[in-house]
Coordinates of C-alpha atoms and ligand atoms in Angstrom, one line a residue:
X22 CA 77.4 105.8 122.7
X23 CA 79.8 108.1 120.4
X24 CA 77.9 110.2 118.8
X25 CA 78.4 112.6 115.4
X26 CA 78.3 115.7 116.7
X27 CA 80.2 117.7 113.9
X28 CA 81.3 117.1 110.4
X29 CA 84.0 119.6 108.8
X30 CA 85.8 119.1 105.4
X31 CA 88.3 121.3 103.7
X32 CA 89.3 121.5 99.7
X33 CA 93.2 120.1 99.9
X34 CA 96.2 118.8 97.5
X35 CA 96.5 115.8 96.4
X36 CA 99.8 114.2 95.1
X37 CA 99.5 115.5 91.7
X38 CA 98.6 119.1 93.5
X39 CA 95.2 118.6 92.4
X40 CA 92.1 119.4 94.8
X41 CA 90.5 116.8 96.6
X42 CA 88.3 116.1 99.1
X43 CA 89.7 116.3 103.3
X44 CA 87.2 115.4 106.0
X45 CA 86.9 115.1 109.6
X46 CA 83.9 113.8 111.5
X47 CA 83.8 114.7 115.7
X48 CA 82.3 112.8 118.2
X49 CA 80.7 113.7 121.5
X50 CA 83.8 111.9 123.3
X51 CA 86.0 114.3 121.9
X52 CA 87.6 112.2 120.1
X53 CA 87.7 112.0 115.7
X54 CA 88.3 110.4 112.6
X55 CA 89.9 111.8 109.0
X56 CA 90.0 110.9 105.4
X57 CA 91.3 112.4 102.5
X58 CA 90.4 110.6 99.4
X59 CA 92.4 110.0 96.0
X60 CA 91.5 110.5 92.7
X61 CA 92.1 108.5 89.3
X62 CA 93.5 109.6 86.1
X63 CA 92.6 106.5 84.0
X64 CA 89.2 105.7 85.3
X65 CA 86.4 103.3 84.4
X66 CA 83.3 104.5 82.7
X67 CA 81.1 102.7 85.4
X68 CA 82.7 104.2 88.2
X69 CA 81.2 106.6 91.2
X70 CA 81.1 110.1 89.8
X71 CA 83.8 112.8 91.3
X72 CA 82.2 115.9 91.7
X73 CA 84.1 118.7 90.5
X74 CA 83.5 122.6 90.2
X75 CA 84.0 123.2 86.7
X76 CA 85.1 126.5 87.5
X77 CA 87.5 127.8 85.2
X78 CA 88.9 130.8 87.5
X79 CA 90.1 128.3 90.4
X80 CA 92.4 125.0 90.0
X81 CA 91.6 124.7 85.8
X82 CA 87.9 124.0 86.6
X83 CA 89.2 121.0 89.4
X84 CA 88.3 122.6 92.4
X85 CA 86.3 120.5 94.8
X86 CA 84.8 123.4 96.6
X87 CA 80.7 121.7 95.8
X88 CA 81.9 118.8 97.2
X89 CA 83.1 120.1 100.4
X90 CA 80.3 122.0 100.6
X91 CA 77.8 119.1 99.9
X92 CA 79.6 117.5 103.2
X93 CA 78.8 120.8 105.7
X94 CA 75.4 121.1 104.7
X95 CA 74.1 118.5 103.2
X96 CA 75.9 115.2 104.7
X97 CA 76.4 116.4 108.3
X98 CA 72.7 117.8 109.3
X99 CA 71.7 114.2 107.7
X100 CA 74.4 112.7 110.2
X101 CA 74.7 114.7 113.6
X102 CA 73.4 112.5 116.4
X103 CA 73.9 109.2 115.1
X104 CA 76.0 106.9 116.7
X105 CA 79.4 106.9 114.7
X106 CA 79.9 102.8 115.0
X107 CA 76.5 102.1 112.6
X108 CA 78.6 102.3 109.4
X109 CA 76.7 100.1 107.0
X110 CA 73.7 102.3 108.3
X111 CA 75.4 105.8 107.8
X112 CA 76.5 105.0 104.4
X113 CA 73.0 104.0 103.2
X114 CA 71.5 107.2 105.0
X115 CA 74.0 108.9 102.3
X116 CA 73.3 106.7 99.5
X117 CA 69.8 107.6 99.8
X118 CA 70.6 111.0 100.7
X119 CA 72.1 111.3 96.8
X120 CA 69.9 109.1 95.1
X121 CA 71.6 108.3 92.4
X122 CA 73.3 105.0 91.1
X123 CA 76.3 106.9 90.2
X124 CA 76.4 109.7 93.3
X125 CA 76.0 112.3 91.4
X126 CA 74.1 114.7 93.4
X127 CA 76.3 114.4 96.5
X128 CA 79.9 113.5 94.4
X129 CA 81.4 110.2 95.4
X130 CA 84.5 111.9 96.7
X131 CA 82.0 113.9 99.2
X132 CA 80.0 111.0 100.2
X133 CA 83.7 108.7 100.6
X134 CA 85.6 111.5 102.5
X135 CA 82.5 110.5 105.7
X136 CA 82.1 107.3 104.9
X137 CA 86.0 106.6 105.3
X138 CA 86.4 109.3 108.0
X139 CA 83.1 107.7 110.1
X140 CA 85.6 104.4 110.3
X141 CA 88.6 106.4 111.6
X142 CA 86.1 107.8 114.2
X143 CA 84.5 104.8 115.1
X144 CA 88.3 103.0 115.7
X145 CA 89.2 105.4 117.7
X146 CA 86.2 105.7 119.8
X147 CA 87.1 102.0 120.5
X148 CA 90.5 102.6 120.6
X149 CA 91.5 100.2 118.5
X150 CA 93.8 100.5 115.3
X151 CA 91.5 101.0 112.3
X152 CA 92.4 97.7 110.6
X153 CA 91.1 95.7 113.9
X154 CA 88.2 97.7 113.9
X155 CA 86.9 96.5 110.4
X156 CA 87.2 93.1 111.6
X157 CA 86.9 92.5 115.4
X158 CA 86.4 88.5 114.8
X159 CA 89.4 88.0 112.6
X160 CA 92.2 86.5 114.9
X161 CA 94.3 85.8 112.1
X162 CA 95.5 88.6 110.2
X163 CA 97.3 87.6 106.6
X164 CA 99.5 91.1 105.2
X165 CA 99.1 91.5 101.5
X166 CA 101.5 90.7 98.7
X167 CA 102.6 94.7 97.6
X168 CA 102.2 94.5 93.8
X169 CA 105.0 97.5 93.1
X170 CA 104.5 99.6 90.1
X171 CA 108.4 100.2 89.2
X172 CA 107.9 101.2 85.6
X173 CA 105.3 103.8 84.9
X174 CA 103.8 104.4 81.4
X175 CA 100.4 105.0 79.5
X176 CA 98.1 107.8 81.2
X177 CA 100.6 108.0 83.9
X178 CA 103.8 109.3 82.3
X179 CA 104.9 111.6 79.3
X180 CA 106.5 108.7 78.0
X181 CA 105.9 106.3 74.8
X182 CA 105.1 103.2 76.5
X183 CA 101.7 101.9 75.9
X184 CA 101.2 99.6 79.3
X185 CA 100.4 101.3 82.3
X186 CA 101.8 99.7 84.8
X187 CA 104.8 97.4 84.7
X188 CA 104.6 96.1 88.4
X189 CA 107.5 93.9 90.5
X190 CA 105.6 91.3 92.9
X191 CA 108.3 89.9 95.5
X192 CA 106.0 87.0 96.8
X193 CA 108.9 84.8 97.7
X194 CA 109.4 87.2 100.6
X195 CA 109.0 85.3 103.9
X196 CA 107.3 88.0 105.9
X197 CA 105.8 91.7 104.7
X198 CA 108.8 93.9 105.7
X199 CA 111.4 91.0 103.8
X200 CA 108.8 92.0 100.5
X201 CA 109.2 95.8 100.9
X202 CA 113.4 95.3 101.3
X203 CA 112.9 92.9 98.2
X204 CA 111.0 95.3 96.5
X205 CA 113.2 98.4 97.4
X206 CA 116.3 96.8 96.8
X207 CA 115.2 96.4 93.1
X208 CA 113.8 99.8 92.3
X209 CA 117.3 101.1 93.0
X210 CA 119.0 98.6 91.0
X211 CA 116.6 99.7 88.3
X212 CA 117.2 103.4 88.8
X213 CA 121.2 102.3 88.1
X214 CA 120.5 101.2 85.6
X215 CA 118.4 103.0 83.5
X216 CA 120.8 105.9 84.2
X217 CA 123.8 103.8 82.7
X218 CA 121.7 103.6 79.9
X219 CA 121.5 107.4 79.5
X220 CA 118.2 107.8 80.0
X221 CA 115.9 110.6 82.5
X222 CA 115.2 108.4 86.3
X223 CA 112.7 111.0 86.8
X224 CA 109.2 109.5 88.7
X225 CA 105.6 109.3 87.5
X226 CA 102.7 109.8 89.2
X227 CA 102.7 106.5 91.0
X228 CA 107.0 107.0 91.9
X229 CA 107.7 104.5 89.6
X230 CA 110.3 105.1 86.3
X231 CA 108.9 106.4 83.4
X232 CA 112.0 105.8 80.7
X233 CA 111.7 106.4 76.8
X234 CA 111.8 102.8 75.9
X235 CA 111.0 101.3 72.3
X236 CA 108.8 98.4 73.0
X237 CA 106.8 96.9 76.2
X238 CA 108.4 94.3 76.4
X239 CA 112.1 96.4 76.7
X240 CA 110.4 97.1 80.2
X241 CA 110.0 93.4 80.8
X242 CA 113.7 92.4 79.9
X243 CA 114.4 95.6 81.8
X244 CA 112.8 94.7 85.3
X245 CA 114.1 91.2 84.4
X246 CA 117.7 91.9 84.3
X247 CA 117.4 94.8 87.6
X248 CA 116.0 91.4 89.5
X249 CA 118.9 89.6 88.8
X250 CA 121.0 92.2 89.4
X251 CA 119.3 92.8 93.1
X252 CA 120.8 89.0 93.4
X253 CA 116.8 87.3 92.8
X254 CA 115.6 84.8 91.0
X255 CA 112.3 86.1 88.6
X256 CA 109.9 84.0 89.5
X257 CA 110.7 82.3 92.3
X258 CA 112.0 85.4 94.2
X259 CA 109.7 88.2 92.5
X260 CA 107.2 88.0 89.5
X261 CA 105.9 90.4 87.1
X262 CA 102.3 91.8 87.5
X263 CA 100.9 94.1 84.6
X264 CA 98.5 97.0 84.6
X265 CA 97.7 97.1 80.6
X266 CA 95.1 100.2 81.3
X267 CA 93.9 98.7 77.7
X268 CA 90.7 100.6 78.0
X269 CA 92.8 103.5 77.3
X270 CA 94.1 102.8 73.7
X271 CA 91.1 100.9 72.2
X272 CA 89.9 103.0 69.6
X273 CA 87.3 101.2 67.4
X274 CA 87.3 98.0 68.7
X275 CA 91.2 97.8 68.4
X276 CA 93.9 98.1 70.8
X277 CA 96.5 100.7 69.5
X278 CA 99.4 99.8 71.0
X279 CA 101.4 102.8 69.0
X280 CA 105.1 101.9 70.3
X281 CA 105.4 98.6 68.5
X282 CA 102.9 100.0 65.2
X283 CA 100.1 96.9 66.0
X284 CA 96.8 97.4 65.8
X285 CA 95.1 94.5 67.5
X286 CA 91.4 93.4 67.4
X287 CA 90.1 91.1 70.3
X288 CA 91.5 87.8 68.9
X289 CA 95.5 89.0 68.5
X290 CA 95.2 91.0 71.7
X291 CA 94.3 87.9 73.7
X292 CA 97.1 86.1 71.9
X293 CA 99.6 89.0 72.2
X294 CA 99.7 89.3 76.0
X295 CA 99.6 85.0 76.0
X296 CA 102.8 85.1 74.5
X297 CA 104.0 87.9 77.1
X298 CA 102.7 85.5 79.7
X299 CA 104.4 82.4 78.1
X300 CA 107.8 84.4 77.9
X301 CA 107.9 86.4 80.8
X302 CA 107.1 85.5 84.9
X303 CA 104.0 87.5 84.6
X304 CA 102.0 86.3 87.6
X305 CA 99.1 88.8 86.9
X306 CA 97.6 90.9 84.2
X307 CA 95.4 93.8 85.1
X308 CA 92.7 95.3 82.3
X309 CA 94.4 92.9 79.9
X310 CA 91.1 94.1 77.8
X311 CA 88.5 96.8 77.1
X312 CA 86.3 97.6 80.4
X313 CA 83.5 96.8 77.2
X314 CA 85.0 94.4 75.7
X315 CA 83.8 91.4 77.5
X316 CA 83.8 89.1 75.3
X317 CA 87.9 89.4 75.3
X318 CA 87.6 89.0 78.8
X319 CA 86.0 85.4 78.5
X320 CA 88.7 84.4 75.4
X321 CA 91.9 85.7 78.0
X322 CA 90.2 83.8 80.5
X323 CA 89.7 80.8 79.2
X324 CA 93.1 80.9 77.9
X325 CA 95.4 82.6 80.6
X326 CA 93.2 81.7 83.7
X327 CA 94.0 78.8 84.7
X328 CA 97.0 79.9 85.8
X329 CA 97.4 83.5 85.5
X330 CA 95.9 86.5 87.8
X331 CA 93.4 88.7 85.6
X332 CA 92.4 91.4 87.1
X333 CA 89.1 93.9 86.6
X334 CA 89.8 97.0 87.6
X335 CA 87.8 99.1 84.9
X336 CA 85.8 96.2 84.2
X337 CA 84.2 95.8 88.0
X338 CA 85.3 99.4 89.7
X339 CA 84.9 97.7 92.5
X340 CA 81.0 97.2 92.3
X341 CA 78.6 94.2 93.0
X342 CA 77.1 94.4 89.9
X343 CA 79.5 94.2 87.5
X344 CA 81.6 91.4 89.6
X345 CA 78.5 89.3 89.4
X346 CA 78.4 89.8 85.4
X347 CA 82.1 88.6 85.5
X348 CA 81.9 85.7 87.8
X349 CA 78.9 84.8 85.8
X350 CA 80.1 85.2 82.5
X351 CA 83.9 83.8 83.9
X352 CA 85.6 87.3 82.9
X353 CA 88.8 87.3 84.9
X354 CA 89.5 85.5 88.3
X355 CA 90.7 88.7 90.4
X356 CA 89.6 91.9 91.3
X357 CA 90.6 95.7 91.8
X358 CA 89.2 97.2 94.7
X359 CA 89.4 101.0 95.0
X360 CA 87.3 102.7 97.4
X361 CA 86.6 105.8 95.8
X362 CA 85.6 103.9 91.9
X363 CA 82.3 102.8 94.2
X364 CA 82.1 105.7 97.0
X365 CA 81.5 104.3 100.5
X366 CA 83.5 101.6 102.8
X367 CA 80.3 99.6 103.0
X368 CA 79.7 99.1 99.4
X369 CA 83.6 98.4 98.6
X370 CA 83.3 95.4 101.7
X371 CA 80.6 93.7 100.2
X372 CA 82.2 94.0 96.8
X373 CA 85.3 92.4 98.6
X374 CA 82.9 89.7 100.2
X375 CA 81.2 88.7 96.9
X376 CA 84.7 88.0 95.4
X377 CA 85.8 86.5 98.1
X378 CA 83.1 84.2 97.9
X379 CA 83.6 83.2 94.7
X380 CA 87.6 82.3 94.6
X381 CA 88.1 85.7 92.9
X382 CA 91.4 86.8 94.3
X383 CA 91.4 90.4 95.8
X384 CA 93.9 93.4 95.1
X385 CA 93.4 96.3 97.1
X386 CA 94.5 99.6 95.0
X387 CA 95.7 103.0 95.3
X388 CA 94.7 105.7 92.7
X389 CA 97.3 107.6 90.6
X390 CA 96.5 110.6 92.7
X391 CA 96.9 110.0 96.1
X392 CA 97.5 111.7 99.7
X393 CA 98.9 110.4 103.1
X394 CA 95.8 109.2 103.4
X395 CA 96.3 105.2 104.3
X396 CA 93.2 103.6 105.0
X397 CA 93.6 101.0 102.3
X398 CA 96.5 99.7 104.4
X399 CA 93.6 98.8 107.1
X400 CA 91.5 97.7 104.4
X401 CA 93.8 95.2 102.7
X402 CA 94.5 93.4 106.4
X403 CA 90.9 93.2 107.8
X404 CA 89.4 91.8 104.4
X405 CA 90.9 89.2 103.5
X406 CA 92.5 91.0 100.6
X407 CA 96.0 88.8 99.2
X408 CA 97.5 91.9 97.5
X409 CA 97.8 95.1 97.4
X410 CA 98.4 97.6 94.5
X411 CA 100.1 101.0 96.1
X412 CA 102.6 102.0 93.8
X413 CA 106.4 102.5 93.3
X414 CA 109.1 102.6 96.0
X415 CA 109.6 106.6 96.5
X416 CA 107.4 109.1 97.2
X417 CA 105.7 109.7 100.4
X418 CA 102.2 109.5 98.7
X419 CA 102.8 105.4 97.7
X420 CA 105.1 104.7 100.9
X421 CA 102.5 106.1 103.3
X422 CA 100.8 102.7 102.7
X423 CA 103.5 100.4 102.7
X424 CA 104.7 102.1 105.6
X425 CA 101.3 101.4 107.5
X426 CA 101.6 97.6 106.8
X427 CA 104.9 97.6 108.7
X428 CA 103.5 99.1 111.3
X429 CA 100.3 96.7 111.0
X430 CA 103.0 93.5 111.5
X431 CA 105.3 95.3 113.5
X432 CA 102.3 95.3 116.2
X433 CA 100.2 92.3 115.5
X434 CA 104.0 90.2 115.7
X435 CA 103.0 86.7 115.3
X436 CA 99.1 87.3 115.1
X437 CA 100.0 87.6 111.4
X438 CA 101.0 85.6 108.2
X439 CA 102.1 86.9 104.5
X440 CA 100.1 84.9 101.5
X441 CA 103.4 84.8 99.7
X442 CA 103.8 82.2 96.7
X443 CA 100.1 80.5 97.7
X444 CA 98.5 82.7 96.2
X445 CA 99.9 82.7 92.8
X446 CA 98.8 79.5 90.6
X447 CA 101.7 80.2 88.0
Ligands
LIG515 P1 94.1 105.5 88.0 O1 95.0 104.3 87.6 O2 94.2 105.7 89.5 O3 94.8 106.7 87.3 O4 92.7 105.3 87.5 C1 95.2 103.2 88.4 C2 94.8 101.9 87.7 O5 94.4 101.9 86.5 O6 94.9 100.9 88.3
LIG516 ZN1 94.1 99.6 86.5

């Protein structure tokens, strides 16, 4: 049967030494499952709520001591005795258990450590890798395009440059581990060059560059020229995928985008990053708008759509709700999933079902902070997800989930297929 019989968690580091959440659930078989969950710097203003101490005297008041807490004596007497494979049914036992739309009582990164950890039990109960667990019907598995974040900037870096994310997408890769050597190949170009420039090659949080540069788009013509350099074509090789994080610099109902002195309303914004689109091989564009802001969503939409990724991360964080007031309302065509922006595995799959209902196209994401955690590896494979988001080529925090998917097609062999160039209408 595999039962719970124990639930432990632990207050840990995450990659920006922050505290965060570890938890493992037991089961009477002796055997276990683990999860450590990340944590966002630029989140959403819908998303699941991350219970913090607030406790001045320990980690600046970010201590997560409440949560872990919450998990020994709240979530495991609630969860002892159950049979571990029942997920959807644990998850809403903890749902109800907080009782609030946002998880407030509980913290989402409580109630997500179990929920995650319950599915690393559960796979190896069956003894069967996590990512074949999700999904026992699936005989097909496709690996996701990696969408990697090579030039770091906005909330993520101590930089000038407005744009969060300035992401290299080698879709004209002909398997996963081709993609990753693609991918690698130009991040050290970059590094060569930015240092030939005279300029720091120091990381932010997501191991991608964070260079003083004077405009956006100097990271586009930047990425641009390392591609060539790395002996690829843009855009038939590798693309260009943006994270614009715009929430974060629109200040009464204009987007301050400080390096180049504009101050955009709705309108000039849309029109802005469609001349970005029209002069650069930008396959996707990520919170190209205000998470509130949706009536921008519906002008960039109508006028980038049809052939252009847009993807709501703030806008949905990755809930139901909110994806069916976009697909109604036709804001974007894509999604951000992160697990921890809606709290359990169950909620985050049918999030990931409704969109892939509806032709939305699915990125599976990473936070800025991060651990060796790698469920989303799993995640990405067994739900139909075409991409996924997991930052730069260094650091053991990103590369922990590239690393899984090479292991993922180094073991399914021919049982799998990369999306590639499909999946990009551009
Ligand atoms: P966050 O950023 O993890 O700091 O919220 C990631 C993103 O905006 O995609
Ligand atoms: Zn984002």
């Amino acid at each position: 049967m595999n039962r719970i019989i124990d639930i432990d968690a632990l207050e840990i580091l995450d990659s920006r030494g922050f505290p965060t959440v570890r938890t493992t659930v037991l089961l009477d078989n002796g055997t276990a499952g683990v999860a450590m969950v990340p944590s966002g710097a630029s989140t959403g203003e819908r998303e699941a709520f991350e219970l913090r101490d607030n406790d001045a005297a320990r980690y600046l008041g970010k201590g997560v001591l409440k949560a872990v807490k919450n998990v020994k004596q709240k979530i495991a007497p609630a969860l002892k005795g159950l049979e571990v494979h029942k997920q959807n049914y644990i998850d809403q036992l903890m749902i109800e258990l907080d009782g609030t739309p946002q998880k407030k009582n509980l913290g989402a990164n409580a109630i997500l450590s179990v929920s995650l950890a319950v599915a690393h039990a559960s796979a190896n109960a069956n003894k069967t890798p996590l990512f074949k667990n999700l999904n026992k019907d699936l005989q097909n598995f496709f690996l996701p395009v990696p969408l990697m974040n090579v030039i770091n900037g906005g909330q993520h870096a101590n930089n000038n440059i407005d744009f969060q994310e300035f992401m290299i997408v080698p879709h004209g890769a002909n398997c996963f581990s081709e993609s990753i050597r693609y991918g690698a190949e130009v991040f050290q170009k970059l590094k060569s060059m930015i240092e030939k420039m005279g300029m720091s090659s120091a990381v932010g949080d997501e191991g991608g560059f964070a260079p003083n540069l004077d405009s956006n788009e100097h990271a586009l013509s930047l990425i641009l020229d390392s591609i060539e350099s790395a002996g690829y074509a843009p855009g038939e090789d590798i693309s260009i995928a943006l994270d614009v994080a715009s929430s974060e610099f629109y200040k009464d109902n204009l987007y301050h985008i400080d390096s180049e002195g504009l101050k955009l309303n709705s309108e000039e914004m849309c029109s802005f990053l469609t001349k970005l689109v029209k002069n650069y091989p930008i396959v996707s564009i990520e919170d190209g708008m205000d998470q509130n802001d949706w009536t921008g969503w519906q002008k960039l939409t109508s006028s980038l759509g049809n052939d252009t990724q847009l993807v709501g991360d703030d806008l949905f964080v990755t809930n139901v709700e909110f994806l069916q007031k976009g697909i109604n309302e036709k804001s974007a065509n894509s999604i951000l999933i992160k697990v921890n922006q809606i709290g359990t595995l169950s909620e985050t799959l049918s999030t990931i079902e409704l969109a892939n209902a509806n032709n939305f196209e699915v990125v599976v994401s990473h936070r800025s902070g991060e651990t060796e955690d790698n469920s989303i590896s799993d995640l990405a494979c067994s739900s139909g997800a075409t991409q996924i988001k997991a930052g730069s080529m260094s650091r053991s925090d990103r590369l922990s989930k590239y690393n899984r998917l090479l292991v993922i097609e180094h073991m399914l062999g021919a049982d799998c297929s990369f999306s590639g160039s499909k999946i990009f209408k551009k």
